[in-house]
XYZ file of C-alpha atoms in Angstrom:
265
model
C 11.184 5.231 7.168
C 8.146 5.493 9.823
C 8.802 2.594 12.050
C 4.903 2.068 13.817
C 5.510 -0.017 17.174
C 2.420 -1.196 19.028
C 2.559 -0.417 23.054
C 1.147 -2.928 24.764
C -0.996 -2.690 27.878
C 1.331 -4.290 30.237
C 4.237 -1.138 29.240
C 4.028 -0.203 32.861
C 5.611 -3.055 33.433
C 9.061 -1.774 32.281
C 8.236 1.590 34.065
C 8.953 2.713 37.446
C 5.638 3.874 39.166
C 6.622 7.310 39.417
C 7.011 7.974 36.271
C 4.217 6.136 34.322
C 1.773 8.219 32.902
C -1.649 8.501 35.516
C -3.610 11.296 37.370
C -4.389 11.927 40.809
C -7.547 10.227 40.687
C -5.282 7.322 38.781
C -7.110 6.416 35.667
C -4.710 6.085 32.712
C -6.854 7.929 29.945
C -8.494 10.773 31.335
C -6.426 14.111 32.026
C -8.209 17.586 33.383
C -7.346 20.642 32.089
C -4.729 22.632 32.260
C -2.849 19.492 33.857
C 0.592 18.498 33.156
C 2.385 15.234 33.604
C 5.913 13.788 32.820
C 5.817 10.604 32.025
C 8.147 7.738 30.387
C 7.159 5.189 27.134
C 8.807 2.190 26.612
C 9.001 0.855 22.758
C 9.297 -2.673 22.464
C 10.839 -3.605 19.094
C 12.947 -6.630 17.388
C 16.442 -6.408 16.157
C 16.240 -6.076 12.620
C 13.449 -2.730 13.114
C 16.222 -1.430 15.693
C 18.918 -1.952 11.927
C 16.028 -0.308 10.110
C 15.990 2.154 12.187
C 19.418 2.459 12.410
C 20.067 2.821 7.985
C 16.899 4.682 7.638
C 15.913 6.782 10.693
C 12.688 6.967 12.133
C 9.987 9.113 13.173
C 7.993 9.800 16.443
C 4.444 10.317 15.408
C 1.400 11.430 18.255
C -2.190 10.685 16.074
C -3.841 13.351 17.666
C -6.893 11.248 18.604
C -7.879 13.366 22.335
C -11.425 12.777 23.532
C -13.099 14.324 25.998
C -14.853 10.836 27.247
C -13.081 7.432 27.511
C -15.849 6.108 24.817
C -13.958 8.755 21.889
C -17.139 9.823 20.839
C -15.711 12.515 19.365
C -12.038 13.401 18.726
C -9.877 16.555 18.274
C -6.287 17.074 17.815
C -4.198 16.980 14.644
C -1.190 14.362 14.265
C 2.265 15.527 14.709
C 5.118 14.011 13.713
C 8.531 14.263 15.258
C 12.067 13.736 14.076
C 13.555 10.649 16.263
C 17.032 10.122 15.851
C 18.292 7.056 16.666
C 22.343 7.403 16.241
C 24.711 10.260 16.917
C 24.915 10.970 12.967
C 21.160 10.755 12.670
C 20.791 13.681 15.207
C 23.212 15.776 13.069
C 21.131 15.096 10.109
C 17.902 16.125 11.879
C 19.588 19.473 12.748
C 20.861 20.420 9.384
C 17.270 19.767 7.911
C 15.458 21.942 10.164
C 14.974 25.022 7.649
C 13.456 22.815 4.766
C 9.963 23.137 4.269
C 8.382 20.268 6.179
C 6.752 17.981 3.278
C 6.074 14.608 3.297
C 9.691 14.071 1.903
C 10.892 15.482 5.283
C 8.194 14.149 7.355
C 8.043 10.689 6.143
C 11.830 10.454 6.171
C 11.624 9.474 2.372
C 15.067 10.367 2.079
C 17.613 13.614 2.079
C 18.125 16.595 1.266
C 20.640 18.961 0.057
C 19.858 22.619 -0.661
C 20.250 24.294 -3.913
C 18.645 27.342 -3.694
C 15.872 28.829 -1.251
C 13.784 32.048 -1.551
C 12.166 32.878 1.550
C 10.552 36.544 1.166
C 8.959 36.076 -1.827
C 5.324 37.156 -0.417
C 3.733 37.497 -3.737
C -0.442 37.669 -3.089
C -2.891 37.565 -6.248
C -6.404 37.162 -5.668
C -9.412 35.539 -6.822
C -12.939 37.413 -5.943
C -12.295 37.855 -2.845
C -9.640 34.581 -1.755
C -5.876 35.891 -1.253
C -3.188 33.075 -2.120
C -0.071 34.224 -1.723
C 3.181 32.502 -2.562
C 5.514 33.386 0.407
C 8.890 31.323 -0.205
C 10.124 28.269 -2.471
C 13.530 26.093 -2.106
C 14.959 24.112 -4.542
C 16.597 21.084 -3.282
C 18.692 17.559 -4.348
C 16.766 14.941 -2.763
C 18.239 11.200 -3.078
C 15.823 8.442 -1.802
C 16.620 5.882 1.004
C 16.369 2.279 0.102
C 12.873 1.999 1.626
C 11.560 4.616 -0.672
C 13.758 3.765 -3.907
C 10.838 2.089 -6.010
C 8.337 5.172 -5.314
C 10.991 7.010 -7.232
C 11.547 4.785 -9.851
C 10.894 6.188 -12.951
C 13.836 8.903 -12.428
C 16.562 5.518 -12.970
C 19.662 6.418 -11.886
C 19.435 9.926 -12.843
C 19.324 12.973 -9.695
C 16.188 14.481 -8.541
C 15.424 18.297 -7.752
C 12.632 18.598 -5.438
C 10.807 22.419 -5.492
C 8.596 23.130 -2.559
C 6.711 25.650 -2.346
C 5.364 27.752 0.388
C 1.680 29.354 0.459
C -0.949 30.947 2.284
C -4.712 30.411 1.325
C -7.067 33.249 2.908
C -10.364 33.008 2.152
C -12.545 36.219 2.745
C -14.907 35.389 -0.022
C -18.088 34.113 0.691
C -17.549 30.453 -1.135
C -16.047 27.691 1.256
C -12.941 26.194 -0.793
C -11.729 22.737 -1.298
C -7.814 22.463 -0.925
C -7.989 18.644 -0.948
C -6.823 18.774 -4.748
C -5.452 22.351 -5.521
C -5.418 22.513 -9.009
C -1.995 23.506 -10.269
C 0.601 23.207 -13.524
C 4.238 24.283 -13.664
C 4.538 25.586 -17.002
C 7.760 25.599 -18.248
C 9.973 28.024 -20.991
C 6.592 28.687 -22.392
C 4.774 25.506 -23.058
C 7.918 23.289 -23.761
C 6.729 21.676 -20.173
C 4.196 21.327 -18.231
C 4.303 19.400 -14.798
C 1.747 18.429 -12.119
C 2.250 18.988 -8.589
C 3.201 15.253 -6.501
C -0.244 15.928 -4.352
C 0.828 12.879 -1.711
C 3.995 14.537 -1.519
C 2.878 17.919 -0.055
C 1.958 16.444 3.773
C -1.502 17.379 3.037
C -3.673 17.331 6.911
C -5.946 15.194 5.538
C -8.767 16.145 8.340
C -8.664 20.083 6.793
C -9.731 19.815 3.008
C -11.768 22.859 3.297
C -11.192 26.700 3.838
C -14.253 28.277 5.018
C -15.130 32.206 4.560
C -13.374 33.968 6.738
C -10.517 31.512 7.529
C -7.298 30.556 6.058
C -4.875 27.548 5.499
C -0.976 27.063 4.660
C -0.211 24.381 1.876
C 3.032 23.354 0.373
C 3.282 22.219 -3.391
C 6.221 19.699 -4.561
C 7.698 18.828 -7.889
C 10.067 16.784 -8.900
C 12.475 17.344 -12.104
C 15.101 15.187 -13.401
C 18.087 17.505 -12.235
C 19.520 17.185 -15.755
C 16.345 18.420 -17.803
C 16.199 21.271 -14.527
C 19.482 22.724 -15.196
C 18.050 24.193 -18.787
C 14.986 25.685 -17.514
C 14.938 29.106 -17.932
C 11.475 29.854 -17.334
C 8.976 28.466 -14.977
C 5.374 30.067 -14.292
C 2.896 28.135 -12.077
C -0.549 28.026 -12.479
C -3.026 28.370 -10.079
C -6.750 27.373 -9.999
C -9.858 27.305 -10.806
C -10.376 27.336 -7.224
C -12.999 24.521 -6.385
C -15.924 23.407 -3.858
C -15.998 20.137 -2.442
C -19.509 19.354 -3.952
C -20.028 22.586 -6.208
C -16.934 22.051 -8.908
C -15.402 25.065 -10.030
C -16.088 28.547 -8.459
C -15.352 32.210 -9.204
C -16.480 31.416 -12.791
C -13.469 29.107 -13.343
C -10.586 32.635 -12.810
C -6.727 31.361 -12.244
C -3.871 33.271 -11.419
C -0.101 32.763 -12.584
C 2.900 33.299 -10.295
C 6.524 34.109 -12.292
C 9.211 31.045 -10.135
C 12.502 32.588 -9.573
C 15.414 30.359 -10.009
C 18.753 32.658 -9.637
């Protein structure tokens, strides 16, 4: 659960003056460079969020909205979210989680996780006119749902859920800029018996970079969920990737994919 708790302006309030957040020349908002302040933030939030909290845990999230002028013209920064543990068991949870793959099951505290099976040297590159993807490490895990998230996973019933991530890096030294938005990709199972989508709004996608331009790359993770029962007699598994594609062009590179061969023992 992501628990979103408005701060009002009179915080300060609840803050001793010497450690609420200002600058020497004492506005609120604007900070020079290379400055550094420690400051305290009070959260101001009613019973049953605190049991919410409590049941589902909770996460500390910073928008990333920094301007350089107190109208926010313009803003840079990228949101980052932080695991906030709110009980003594919650903080144990946080740490044994730390090596998963950070998607938006992890991020947005859908629910747990319980490894299976993790390859993290994989490093296999293909390429595609001049764009290197390479496929550098993939864990299997059991994932159960919390109650907030229970519906989103509905169509699985009562049965268990294996979540594989998967780890890649995108570098783009062709001349096209690409669109990884909506990678295209298909799981293609004991040859053609199979084939499954990636869960795009499961992958933690930063929705402010969609594009890689020439000369610059990106990391992206790709989820899929299987019913753990109908996982356990895969054999084979081969993922698809491409036709790489432009935001406003469609396909590129005349329309080229590549295959990568999924270990599972």
């Amino acid at each position: 659960m992501q628990i979103v708790l408005i701060i009002h302006t009179d915080q300060n309030y609840y803050v001793p003056e010497e450690n609420q957040l200002t600058t020497d020349e004492g506005s609120y908002n604007m900070h020079g460079a290379g400055t550094k302040k420690d400051f305290w933030i009070v959260y101001k939030m009613r019973f049953a969020q605190y049991e919410e909290a409590i049941k589902n845990g909770a996460k500390f999230v910073i928008e990333g909205r920094a301007s350089e002028d107190e109208e926010f013209s313009e803003h840079f920064g990228e949101k980052e979210t932080f695991d906030f543990a709110v009980s003594e068991e919650q903080g144990k949870s946080i740490e044994s989680s730390e090596n998963f793959y950070k998607d938006s099951l992890i991020i947005d505290n859908m629910g747990t996780k319980e490894m299976i099976k993790e390859f993290t040297d994989i490093n296999d590159t293909k390429e595609i006119d001049g764009v290197s993807i390479t496929m550098e490490g993939l864990q299997y895990t059991e994932f159960t749902p919390n109650d907030l998230y229970e519906e989103s996973f509905e169509s699985f019933g009562d049965n268990e859920i294996v979540a594989l991530t998967m780890k890649f890096q995108i570098e783009n030294k062709s001349k096209e800029t690409i669109d990884v938005y909506s990678l295209r990709t298909i799981l293609d199972v004991n040859g053609g018996e199979t084939r499954i989508q990636s869960h795009g709004m499961l992958e933690d996608i930063n929705r402010t970079e969609v594009e890689v331009e020439p000369g610059s790359s990106s990391e992206r993770l790709l989820v899929f969920l299987f019913d753990k029962k109908y996982f356990e007699i895969y054999e084979n598994m081969v993922l698809e990737f491409g036709p790489l594609t432009g935001m406003e062009v469609g396909e590129l590179f005349g329309g080229e994919s590549v295959e990568f061969e999924i270990p599972k023992e």
